[in-house]
XYZ file of C-alpha atoms in Angstrom:
505
model
C -20.520 7.452 -40.101
C -19.808 4.140 -38.378
C -16.276 2.858 -38.407
C -16.154 0.022 -40.930
C -13.565 -2.723 -41.091
C -11.267 -2.345 -44.062
C -8.383 -4.314 -45.539
C -5.958 -2.277 -43.458
C -7.844 -2.486 -40.195
C -6.230 -4.540 -37.467
C -8.120 -7.653 -36.310
C -8.628 -6.341 -32.789
C -12.013 -4.755 -33.525
C -13.256 -7.939 -35.194
C -12.036 -10.004 -32.241
C -13.747 -7.609 -29.840
C -17.018 -8.091 -31.634
C -16.646 -11.881 -31.598
C -15.729 -11.996 -27.925
C -18.470 -9.566 -26.981
C -21.065 -11.473 -28.960
C -20.090 -14.761 -27.335
C -20.034 -13.239 -23.868
C -23.606 -12.083 -24.210
C -24.811 -15.640 -24.675
C -24.276 -16.505 -21.022
C -24.989 -14.813 -17.705
C -22.317 -13.136 -15.704
C -22.379 -13.279 -11.969
C -20.045 -11.637 -9.565
C -19.694 -10.533 -6.094
C -18.192 -7.830 -4.079
C -18.945 -6.165 -0.824
C -20.642 -3.284 0.732
C -19.623 0.016 1.185
C -17.645 2.715 2.620
C -19.673 5.853 2.286
C -16.910 7.605 0.402
C -18.532 10.132 -1.865
C -16.404 13.057 -2.864
C -12.807 12.309 -2.012
C -10.536 9.269 -1.660
C -10.398 9.529 2.111
C -11.529 7.411 5.007
C -15.257 7.090 5.376
C -16.589 8.991 8.398
C -16.939 6.434 11.145
C -15.266 3.690 9.133
C -12.617 1.514 10.797
C -8.967 1.603 9.854
C -9.387 -1.895 8.435
C -11.632 -0.638 5.611
C -10.506 2.669 4.134
C -10.265 3.900 0.572
C -6.839 3.298 -0.998
C -5.683 1.202 1.958
C -5.467 -2.583 1.882
C -8.487 -4.102 3.601
C -7.490 -6.335 6.506
C -10.663 -8.403 6.786
C -11.557 -11.424 4.699
C -14.268 -13.958 5.466
C -13.834 -13.487 9.223
C -16.979 -11.946 10.769
C -16.949 -8.148 10.766
C -17.258 -6.937 14.398
C -20.157 -4.642 15.220
C -17.804 -1.790 16.110
C -16.311 -1.939 12.598
C -19.628 -1.938 10.761
C -20.316 1.193 8.747
C -21.987 2.572 5.649
C -25.608 2.551 4.614
C -27.977 0.663 2.362
C -27.775 3.420 -0.262
C -24.182 2.361 -0.967
C -25.525 -0.868 -2.461
C -27.262 1.101 -5.195
C -23.967 2.314 -6.627
C -22.230 -1.031 -6.437
C -25.029 -2.902 -8.210
C -25.626 -0.029 -10.621
C -21.989 0.399 -11.590
C -21.115 -3.283 -11.853
C -24.053 -3.931 -14.193
C -23.257 -1.125 -16.642
C -21.767 -3.683 -19.005
C -22.248 -4.194 -22.727
C -23.314 -7.764 -21.992
C -26.857 -6.548 -21.300
C -26.981 -4.869 -24.711
C -26.041 -8.200 -26.268
C -28.643 -10.034 -24.192
C -31.400 -7.667 -25.303
C -30.411 -8.227 -28.916
C -30.424 -11.998 -28.386
C -34.023 -11.868 -27.157
C -35.064 -10.349 -30.483
C -32.910 -12.916 -32.260
C -34.904 -15.668 -30.546
C -38.021 -14.395 -32.327
C -39.533 -11.960 -29.818
C -41.004 -8.637 -30.903
C -39.753 -5.316 -29.523
C -42.338 -5.221 -26.741
C -42.062 -8.916 -25.933
C -38.282 -8.673 -25.633
C -38.589 -5.502 -23.562
C -40.966 -7.290 -21.189
C -38.423 -10.094 -20.736
C -35.695 -7.515 -20.072
C -37.830 -5.868 -17.375
C -38.716 -9.178 -15.734
C -35.042 -10.115 -15.725
C -34.230 -6.832 -13.992
C -36.838 -7.501 -11.304
C -34.884 -10.581 -10.238
C -32.422 -8.203 -8.548
C -34.999 -7.794 -5.787
C -34.442 -11.424 -4.753
C -30.667 -11.076 -5.030
C -30.647 -7.935 -2.907
C -32.928 -9.428 -0.253
C -30.514 -12.339 0.135
C -27.935 -9.835 1.349
C -29.662 -9.760 4.742
C -27.648 -12.863 5.625
C -24.464 -10.794 5.402
C -25.842 -8.182 7.784
C -26.838 -10.873 10.280
C -23.506 -12.768 10.184
C -20.894 -10.274 8.952
C -19.404 -12.836 6.584
C -19.538 -13.988 2.957
C -22.334 -15.985 1.318
C -20.162 -19.022 0.639
C -19.478 -19.214 4.369
C -23.171 -18.847 5.200
C -24.090 -21.599 2.730
C -22.311 -24.070 5.013
C -25.563 -24.054 6.962
C -27.396 -25.462 3.935
C -24.826 -27.974 2.676
C -22.469 -28.663 5.570
C -18.855 -27.539 5.844
C -17.528 -30.213 3.499
C -20.636 -30.374 1.340
C -20.242 -26.669 0.638
C -16.729 -27.091 -0.744
C -17.513 -28.284 -4.330
C -19.810 -25.317 -4.989
C -17.132 -23.026 -3.579
C -14.588 -24.422 -5.996
C -16.919 -24.122 -8.970
C -17.802 -20.567 -8.002
C -14.121 -19.642 -7.990
C -13.756 -21.195 -11.452
C -16.762 -19.226 -12.696
C -15.505 -15.983 -11.124
C -12.093 -16.350 -12.742
C -13.613 -17.455 -16.033
C -15.766 -14.372 -16.315
C -12.946 -12.132 -15.134
C -10.913 -13.528 -18.024
C -13.752 -12.916 -20.485
C -14.251 -9.343 -19.256
C -10.515 -8.709 -19.355
C -10.324 -9.920 -22.951
C -13.288 -7.764 -24.009
C -11.806 -4.739 -22.245
C -8.395 -5.361 -23.786
C -9.787 -5.599 -27.304
C -11.883 -2.471 -26.759
C -8.810 -0.533 -25.648
C -6.804 -1.891 -28.570
C -9.556 -0.811 -30.965
C -9.540 2.582 -29.236
C -5.817 2.862 -29.975
C -6.598 2.074 -33.612
C -9.232 4.808 -33.780
C -6.607 7.227 -32.499
C -4.381 6.238 -35.402
C -1.948 3.946 -33.583
C -1.582 0.514 -35.174
C 0.749 -1.082 -32.666
C 0.087 -4.723 -33.448
C 1.153 -7.161 -30.768
C 2.672 -4.417 -28.624
C -0.591 -2.444 -28.620
C -2.533 -5.520 -27.545
C -0.011 -6.314 -24.819
C -0.185 -2.751 -23.523
C -3.998 -2.823 -23.604
C -3.966 -6.060 -21.610
C -1.546 -4.617 -19.065
C -3.673 -1.498 -18.571
C -6.896 -3.488 -18.239
C -5.369 -5.906 -15.721
C -3.827 -3.063 -13.727
C -7.120 -1.151 -13.476
C -8.829 -4.290 -12.229
C -6.158 -5.702 -9.926
C -5.157 -2.540 -8.088
C -8.694 -1.673 -7.049
C -9.555 -5.249 -6.079
C -6.305 -5.590 -4.123
C -7.059 -2.522 -1.997
C -10.357 -4.109 -1.110
C -13.877 -3.353 -0.081
C -13.846 0.410 0.511
C -11.833 1.123 -2.627
C -14.049 -1.199 -4.676
C -17.105 0.723 -3.523
C -15.439 4.082 -4.174
C -14.304 3.084 -7.665
C -17.656 1.564 -8.619
C -19.478 4.730 -7.608
C -17.288 7.133 -9.553
C -16.999 4.907 -12.604
C -20.787 4.562 -12.530
C -21.169 8.340 -12.834
C -19.100 8.390 -16.024
C -20.484 5.208 -17.557
C -24.081 6.248 -16.858
C -23.638 9.429 -18.904
C -22.063 7.502 -21.776
C -24.691 4.769 -21.875
C -27.465 7.361 -21.588
C -26.068 8.962 -24.740
C -25.963 5.522 -26.369
C -29.647 5.088 -25.511
C -30.454 8.446 -27.110
C -28.670 7.423 -30.320
C -30.202 3.946 -30.565
C -33.746 4.080 -29.155
C -35.272 6.649 -31.561
C -36.125 4.844 -34.745
C -36.621 1.477 -33.050
C -39.198 -0.610 -34.879
C -41.799 -1.087 -32.168
C -44.819 -1.870 -34.338
C -43.506 -4.809 -36.318
C -45.109 -8.183 -35.753
C -42.581 -10.976 -35.276
C -43.526 -14.578 -35.846
C -44.687 -16.371 -32.714
C -41.466 -17.235 -30.860
C -42.850 -20.434 -29.370
C -41.727 -22.130 -26.182
C -38.118 -22.321 -27.301
C -37.858 -18.595 -28.053
C -39.474 -17.497 -24.800
C -37.489 -19.892 -22.625
C -34.146 -19.038 -24.217
C -34.846 -15.330 -23.828
C -35.649 -15.786 -20.145
C -32.557 -17.940 -19.583
C -30.341 -15.267 -21.130
C -31.935 -12.455 -19.104
C -32.132 -14.268 -15.780
C -28.835 -16.135 -15.871
C -26.851 -12.949 -15.226
C -28.672 -11.796 -12.070
C -29.147 -15.401 -10.933
C -25.429 -16.090 -11.061
C -24.901 -13.428 -8.361
C -26.546 -15.703 -5.797
C -23.304 -17.254 -4.480
C -22.178 -13.855 -3.171
C -24.933 -11.388 -2.122
C -23.725 -11.238 1.499
C -20.307 -10.076 0.307
C -21.963 -6.779 -0.490
C -23.621 -6.357 2.893
C -21.306 -7.813 5.519
C -19.936 -4.414 6.586
C -23.368 -2.820 7.058
C -24.602 -2.174 10.626
C -26.964 -4.760 12.077
C -29.665 -2.076 12.231
C -29.835 -1.964 8.430
C -33.270 -3.211 7.410
C -34.268 -5.826 4.861
C -36.467 -3.285 3.117
C -33.623 -0.797 2.769
C -31.078 -3.204 1.267
C -33.666 -4.822 -0.995
C -34.881 -1.602 -2.592
C -31.549 0.180 -2.936
C -29.571 -2.764 -4.283
C -32.364 -3.959 -6.539
C -32.954 -0.524 -8.052
C -29.273 -0.232 -8.885
C -29.159 -3.531 -10.743
C -32.606 -3.021 -12.277
C -31.971 0.429 -13.737
C -28.649 -0.395 -15.366
C -29.556 -3.868 -16.663
C -32.929 -2.780 -18.055
C -31.618 0.396 -19.697
C -28.832 -1.482 -21.454
C -31.101 -4.398 -22.313
C -33.544 -2.015 -24.000
C -30.657 -0.567 -26.012
C -29.978 -4.076 -27.287
C -33.629 -4.692 -28.109
C -33.910 -1.375 -29.943
C -30.689 -1.972 -31.874
C -31.807 -5.454 -32.913
C -35.091 -4.035 -34.229
C -33.109 -1.714 -36.508
C -30.134 -3.716 -37.738
C -28.458 -7.108 -37.775
C -27.014 -7.740 -34.316
C -25.442 -11.118 -34.970
C -22.225 -9.208 -34.379
C -23.489 -7.011 -31.543
C -20.588 -4.569 -31.363
C -20.500 -4.018 -35.127
C -24.278 -3.755 -35.274
C -24.367 -1.122 -32.556
C -21.556 0.840 -34.228
C -23.617 1.154 -37.402
C -26.210 3.140 -35.469
C -23.748 5.623 -33.972
C -22.179 8.801 -35.351
C -18.501 8.427 -36.139
C -17.346 10.843 -33.438
C -19.071 8.756 -30.749
C -17.439 5.454 -31.663
C -14.265 5.982 -29.601
C -16.544 6.859 -26.673
C -18.489 3.674 -27.342
C -15.288 1.607 -27.137
C -14.397 3.367 -23.894
C -17.814 2.387 -22.523
C -17.171 -1.249 -23.398
C -13.800 -1.065 -21.646
C -15.207 0.702 -18.580
C -18.069 -1.744 -18.190
C -15.692 -4.678 -18.457
C -13.448 -3.228 -15.762
C -16.253 -2.425 -13.300
C -17.527 -5.972 -13.505
C -14.062 -7.530 -13.355
C -13.176 -5.558 -10.224
C -15.930 -7.068 -8.115
C -15.506 -10.512 -9.642
C -11.795 -10.576 -8.887
C -12.348 -9.196 -5.399
C -14.891 -11.869 -4.540
C -12.616 -14.597 -5.836
C -10.128 -13.791 -3.054
C -12.845 -14.342 -0.446
C -13.767 -17.519 -2.290
C -10.234 -18.873 -1.928
C -10.390 -18.301 1.800
C -13.639 -20.278 1.923
C -11.798 -23.103 0.174
C -9.222 -23.111 2.947
C -6.325 -21.109 1.498
C -4.503 -20.029 4.700
C -3.652 -16.567 3.376
C -5.052 -13.109 3.883
C -7.505 -11.806 1.321
C -4.914 -9.463 -0.186
C -2.468 -12.331 -0.688
C -5.081 -14.763 -1.961
C -6.104 -12.322 -4.673
C -2.631 -12.655 -6.217
C -3.522 -16.260 -7.097
C -6.708 -15.160 -8.834
C -4.964 -12.299 -10.619
C -2.206 -14.601 -11.877
C -4.675 -17.149 -13.244
C -6.667 -14.314 -14.831
C -3.564 -12.928 -16.524
C -2.528 -16.336 -17.862
C -6.046 -17.101 -19.046
C -6.325 -13.716 -20.742
C -3.076 -14.289 -22.562
C -4.393 -17.607 -23.826
C -7.702 -16.097 -24.864
C -5.999 -13.300 -26.782
C -3.565 -15.504 -28.648
C -5.418 -18.845 -28.905
C -8.364 -18.305 -31.226
C -10.707 -20.958 -29.838
C -10.007 -20.451 -26.135
C -12.639 -17.806 -25.415
C -15.452 -19.661 -27.155
C -14.594 -22.908 -25.368
C -14.420 -21.140 -22.018
C -17.790 -19.475 -22.497
C -19.403 -22.767 -23.518
C -18.075 -24.383 -20.352
C -19.204 -21.516 -18.133
C -22.701 -21.505 -19.643
C -23.075 -25.180 -18.771
C -22.417 -24.494 -15.080
C -25.899 -22.992 -14.713
C -26.910 -26.642 -14.234
C -25.114 -26.440 -10.877
C -25.711 -22.861 -9.785
C -29.448 -22.614 -10.446
C -30.166 -25.553 -8.071
C -27.512 -24.294 -5.629
C -29.275 -20.943 -5.467
C -32.616 -22.639 -4.887
C -31.296 -24.575 -1.883
C -29.540 -21.530 -0.430
C -32.598 -19.276 -0.701
C -34.940 -21.934 0.655
C -32.603 -22.573 3.579
C -32.338 -18.856 4.304
C -36.130 -18.457 4.289
C -36.612 -21.479 6.533
C -34.165 -20.020 9.051
C -35.593 -16.516 8.615
C -32.008 -15.496 8.070
C -30.941 -16.521 11.590
C -27.547 -18.229 11.760
C -25.095 -19.278 14.441
C -22.172 -17.148 13.275
C -19.602 -18.938 15.410
C -20.751 -22.334 14.139
C -20.250 -21.206 10.527
C -16.526 -20.922 11.255
C -16.173 -23.707 13.834
C -15.686 -26.690 11.508
C -16.087 -30.034 13.289
C -17.023 -28.314 16.543
C -19.951 -26.406 15.021
C -23.601 -27.238 14.511
C -23.213 -27.111 10.734
C -20.863 -30.099 10.581
C -23.918 -32.405 10.392
C -22.845 -35.902 9.244
C -19.090 -35.952 8.670
C -19.302 -32.401 7.306
C -22.220 -33.031 4.927
C -25.870 -32.013 5.215
C -27.796 -34.871 3.541
C -31.006 -32.890 3.004
C -29.248 -30.005 1.283
C -27.149 -32.244 -0.929
C -30.085 -34.442 -1.971
C -32.044 -31.302 -2.854
C -29.093 -29.983 -4.846
C -28.785 -33.241 -6.798
C -32.526 -33.284 -7.510
C -32.362 -29.766 -8.934
C -29.234 -30.570 -10.947
C -30.937 -33.626 -12.443
C -33.923 -31.545 -13.512
C -31.667 -28.833 -14.957
C -29.561 -31.365 -16.849
C -32.638 -32.996 -18.353
C -34.029 -29.654 -19.565
C -30.818 -27.791 -20.513
C -30.190 -26.663 -24.073
C -26.567 -25.523 -24.465
C -23.766 -25.954 -26.952
C -22.084 -28.664 -24.892
C -25.186 -30.500 -23.685
C -28.817 -30.852 -24.710
C -31.063 -32.597 -22.225
C -33.352 -35.414 -23.384
C -36.478 -33.489 -22.336
C -35.727 -30.417 -24.478
C -37.219 -31.866 -27.662
C -40.420 -33.186 -26.006
C -40.854 -29.737 -24.434
C -40.831 -28.113 -27.862
C -37.261 -26.870 -27.546
C -37.872 -25.085 -24.233
C -34.874 -24.635 -21.932
C -36.081 -24.947 -18.334
C -32.658 -25.015 -16.684
C -33.422 -22.186 -14.272
C -36.443 -24.042 -12.895
C -33.938 -26.411 -11.331
C -33.754 -23.793 -8.577
C -37.453 -24.230 -7.836
C -37.115 -28.012 -7.763
C -34.122 -27.950 -5.425
C -35.713 -25.358 -3.168
C -38.917 -27.370 -2.754
C -37.046 -30.614 -2.095
C -34.910 -28.879 0.520
C -38.021 -27.428 2.131
C -39.470 -30.928 2.496
C -36.309 -32.712 3.662
C -34.555 -30.159 5.869
C -37.237 -29.067 8.324
C -35.872 -30.941 11.329
C -32.197 -30.201 10.754
C -32.894 -26.526 10.084
C -34.969 -26.204 13.241
C -32.224 -27.913 15.288
C -29.454 -25.599 14.030
C -31.262 -22.236 13.971
C -30.732 -19.890 16.922
C -33.850 -18.697 18.694
C -35.364 -15.299 17.898
């Protein structure tokens, strides 16, 4: 039978449920890289350069990857997207859709549509193949070298914020696992769980791209089996024929925001995943392989959440899911929560080191990641011992969709207008490059960004801010449409500047 909280149970399980439930209310975006084709052993990938080998510190950062050091294949993207999205957050999001008033089939449809958004995210990775560098370097073409800096800073904040949240969830899952094994270690158990979770994340991210890819693939194998079992336990018995009350505009829009915010928040880093791939890698190949990875994992876990919510109260998502599981599987369930948290934290922490280089930190990637790891550790300590820290952090992070939805719209529109053709040298040339524009700012891109942010702010419904248009719209949250607004404005304003700074053919 499900493990129930008793008077003698330590508070770690309850805290895990609270943190997990809060985390599901907002999207989680990350970034990583592409792939060494390591498959069966922790050895150098055939044909891979010495700078990118499994269990060796990667020497490249945001500098363009030379053609002779490109390696791997599009299929590697499947495992990175698949593994990094095997997180319990999608279970929570599926449950939230039902909580917003959608029926089983309505919520499932929203889950599937949310998964399809990975096709756009994966296609954006073509920019990494063309330039060999990270997305937040490429976005200098849209915003200018200086104009790109604020979004880079906010992206680092978001990356660290979600790494902290994942670390806390993983720590509490491991602490609860200790409790299930009969060890009630109190503060020491929590400290040990935090140390283990941080170590699993930091070591892999420190080694870099090839090791990240290797770890994501092998952890995906294990997590996929566990979550498949979870699906078998939860899906049978789902109430698929019940008729929920009409959710209305508010219910539909909130469900879509929850489902799309996660994939959408990956937009600042798709090229990180593809920058090592050979230039001959096709758009079709990276789009299908990467998208299928993210689609399969996010949809499968989202359906678990929908099915669970049709059967039991999922206000506390972890506790609700536990009620549907046999007692022997509950320690495995906690291990799945921990594993999913770690796989997502690895790529988030890794990308944050590239992000710091974009911001001008004059250190190598492996040194820059120490800054991110230190802030993550300090933030995790605060979240574990300051009761209100996690909730406040999540509320702040959820509000940043007002910035990143419009940012993504400008970036994608700019990429389409250029047909993914960039002057790679100019992206790194600063004042001497074509993307310096006016004193380092691209007026068209920034005006488009502000227009999208204004629309998002007016139509946002979050804990910290409710836009004045939400009530007239019947409670609908149209924040994500800020990307459409910004993209269209950029399309209108940037035609001349894009044409002048895009290399021929």
